[in-house]
Amino acid sequence: MAIQYAKRTFDLERHLRDAAAGDAEARHALGVVYSCGSFGIAIDLIEAHKWFNLAALAGSEEGQVSRAEISEEMTAREIAEAQRAARAWLRETGNAKPEASSLRLAA
């Protein structure tokens, strides 16, 4: 589903598919959309942190920076929820590596 907003579009399905394939840029873009509430998607800091964390895990320096910045706006409980969501997503998509199950994803 492509979401159109202000003559720009965001292909949510493509980004989700690319994210599942390990694309760090797609993961970061999803984090940006959720952190800013872009393209008609509601702001969701937990979901944004999840995607920034997953981008960082895939090697994105932008993901690391964005995750650190958004963490400053979140409670410890929200960060923990985002970390659980990231681990669950990794398991659900088959992206979990053995070390990821015990990995405490960074705040």
C-alpha atoms as a printed R data frame, in Angstrom:
    type eleno elety resid chain resno      x       y      z
1   ATOM     1    CA   MET     A     1  0.000   0.000  0.000
2   ATOM     2    CA   ALA     A     2  1.503   3.310 -1.037
3   ATOM     3    CA   ILE     A     3  0.504   6.183  1.184
4   ATOM     4    CA   GLN     A     4  0.298   9.551 -0.543
5   ATOM     5    CA   TYR     A     5  0.710  12.747  1.422
6   ATOM     6    CA   ALA     A     6  1.481  16.197  0.079
7   ATOM     7    CA   LYS     A     7  2.265  14.814 -3.383
8   ATOM     8    CA   ARG     A     8  4.848  12.439 -1.950
9   ATOM     9    CA   THR     A     9  4.328   8.749 -1.474
10  ATOM    10    CA   PHE     A    10  5.703   6.203  0.927
11  ATOM    11    CA   ASP     A    11  5.413   2.602 -0.167
12  ATOM    12    CA   LEU     A    12  4.859   0.991  3.225
13  ATOM    13    CA   GLU     A    13  4.641  -2.561  1.883
14  ATOM    14    CA   ARG     A    14  7.880  -2.203 -0.076
15  ATOM    15    CA   HIS     A    15  9.700  -0.795  2.941
16  ATOM    16    CA   LEU     A    16  8.409  -3.616  5.153
17  ATOM    17    CA   ARG     A    17  9.472  -6.187  2.556
18  ATOM    18    CA   ASP     A    18 12.901  -4.587  2.174
19  ATOM    19    CA   ALA     A    19 13.277  -4.359  5.958
20  ATOM    20    CA   ALA     A    20 12.545  -8.077  6.264
21  ATOM    21    CA   ALA     A    21 15.237  -8.711  3.646
22  ATOM    22    CA   GLY     A    22 17.754  -6.920  5.888
23  ATOM    23    CA   ASP     A    23 17.776  -3.481  4.243
24  ATOM    24    CA   ALA     A    24 19.061  -1.059  6.892
25  ATOM    25    CA   GLU     A    25 17.889   1.994  4.923
26  ATOM    26    CA   ALA     A    26 14.326   0.664  4.735
27  ATOM    27    CA   ARG     A    27 14.372   0.000  8.471
28  ATOM    28    CA   HIS     A    28 15.614   3.519  9.160
29  ATOM    29    CA   ALA     A    29 13.000   5.027  6.833
30  ATOM    30    CA   LEU     A    30 10.266   3.172  8.736
31  ATOM    31    CA   GLY     A    31 11.630   4.600 11.980
32  ATOM    32    CA   VAL     A    32 11.531   8.106 10.542
33  ATOM    33    CA   VAL     A    33  7.937   7.702  9.376
34  ATOM    34    CA   TYR     A    34  6.798   6.513 12.813
35  ATOM    35    CA   SER     A    35  8.835   9.123 14.704
36  ATOM    36    CA   CYS     A    36  7.497  12.034 12.654
37  ATOM    37    CA   GLY     A    37  4.013  10.815 11.874
38  ATOM    38    CA   SER     A    38  4.692  11.179  8.162
39  ATOM    39    CA   PHE     A    39  2.471  10.089  5.280
40  ATOM    40    CA   GLY     A    40 -0.633   9.747  7.413
41  ATOM    41    CA   ILE     A    41  0.977   7.288  9.830
42  ATOM    42    CA   ALA     A    42  0.432   8.245 13.463
43  ATOM    43    CA   ILE     A    43  3.441   9.089 15.616
44  ATOM    44    CA   ASP     A    44  4.478   6.000 17.560
45  ATOM    45    CA   LEU     A    45  7.774   6.351 19.424
46  ATOM    46    CA   ILE     A    46  7.857   2.684 20.422
47  ATOM    47    CA   GLU     A    47  7.477   1.569 16.808
48  ATOM    48    CA   ALA     A    48 10.017   4.199 15.704
49  ATOM    49    CA   HIS     A    49 12.552   3.013 18.291
50  ATOM    50    CA   LYS     A    50 11.980  -0.575 17.159
51  ATOM    51    CA   TRP     A    51 12.800   0.311 13.557
52  ATOM    52    CA   PHE     A    52 15.793   2.490 14.472
53  ATOM    53    CA   ASN     A    53 17.083  -0.356 16.637
54  ATOM    54    CA   LEU     A    54 16.648  -2.833 13.782
55  ATOM    55    CA   ALA     A    55 18.387  -0.427 11.397
56  ATOM    56    CA   ALA     A    56 21.293  -0.118 13.828
57  ATOM    57    CA   LEU     A    57 21.447  -3.896 14.140
58  ATOM    58    CA   ALA     A    58 21.722  -4.065 10.337
59  ATOM    59    CA   GLY     A    59 24.709  -1.705 10.448
60  ATOM    60    CA   SER     A    60 23.102   1.703 10.003
61  ATOM    61    CA   GLU     A    61 24.947   4.515 11.755
62  ATOM    62    CA   GLU     A    62 21.904   6.724 11.152
63  ATOM    63    CA   GLY     A    63 19.851   4.098 12.955
64  ATOM    64    CA   GLN     A    64 22.187   4.282 15.940
65  ATOM    65    CA   VAL     A    65 21.992   8.064 16.100
66  ATOM    66    CA   SER     A    66 18.220   8.179 15.608
67  ATOM    67    CA   ARG     A    67 17.708   5.484 18.244
68  ATOM    68    CA   ALA     A    68 19.783   7.454 20.757
69  ATOM    69    CA   GLU     A    69 17.912  10.673 20.007
70  ATOM    70    CA   ILE     A    70 14.439   9.157 20.283
71  ATOM    71    CA   SER     A    71 15.403   7.312 23.479
72  ATOM    72    CA   GLU     A    72 15.762  10.698 25.183
73  ATOM    73    CA   GLU     A    73 12.021  11.246 24.660
74  ATOM    74    CA   MET     A    74 10.965   7.832 25.983
75  ATOM    75    CA   THR     A    75 10.552   6.217 29.377
76  ATOM    76    CA   ALA     A    76 12.544   3.137 30.338
77  ATOM    77    CA   ARG     A    77  9.350   1.110 30.085
78  ATOM    78    CA   GLU     A    78  8.693   2.342 26.524
79  ATOM    79    CA   ILE     A    79 12.260   1.513 25.496
80  ATOM    80    CA   ALA     A    80 11.929  -1.977 26.966
81  ATOM    81    CA   GLU     A    81  8.683  -2.458 25.035
82  ATOM    82    CA   ALA     A    82 10.382  -1.330 21.819
83  ATOM    83    CA   GLN     A    83 13.252  -3.750 22.439
84  ATOM    84    CA   ARG     A    84 10.813  -6.623 22.959
85  ATOM    85    CA   ALA     A    85  9.016  -5.641 19.747
86  ATOM    86    CA   ALA     A    86 12.319  -5.623 17.834
87  ATOM    87    CA   ARG     A    87 13.256  -9.083 19.111
88  ATOM    88    CA   ALA     A    88  9.778 -10.391 18.273
89  ATOM    89    CA   TRP     A    89 10.008  -8.947 14.746
90  ATOM    90    CA   LEU     A    90 13.387 -10.618 14.243
91  ATOM    91    CA   ARG     A    91 11.927 -13.974 15.283
92  ATOM    92    CA   GLU     A    92  8.751 -13.551 13.200
93  ATOM    93    CA   THR     A    93 10.636 -12.658 10.035
94  ATOM    94    CA   GLY     A    94 13.321 -15.285 10.446
95  ATOM    95    CA   ASN     A    95 16.002 -12.627 10.858
96  ATOM    96    CA   ALA     A    96 16.941 -13.671 14.379
97  ATOM    97    CA   LYS     A    97 20.477 -14.914 14.779
98  ATOM    98    CA   PRO     A    98 21.350 -17.110 17.764
99  ATOM    99    CA   GLU     A    99 23.039 -14.200 19.522
100 ATOM   100    CA   ALA     A   100 20.021 -11.931 18.876
101 ATOM   101    CA   SER     A   101 17.809 -13.911 21.240
102 ATOM   102    CA   SER     A   102 20.065 -13.100 24.170
103 ATOM   103    CA   LEU     A   103 21.041  -9.715 22.817
104 ATOM   104    CA   ARG     A   104 19.858  -6.781 24.807
105 ATOM   105    CA   LEU     A   105 19.171  -4.389 21.988
106 ATOM   106    CA   ALA     A   106 20.569  -0.979 22.793
107 ATOM   107    CA   ALA     A   107 18.505   1.914 24.052
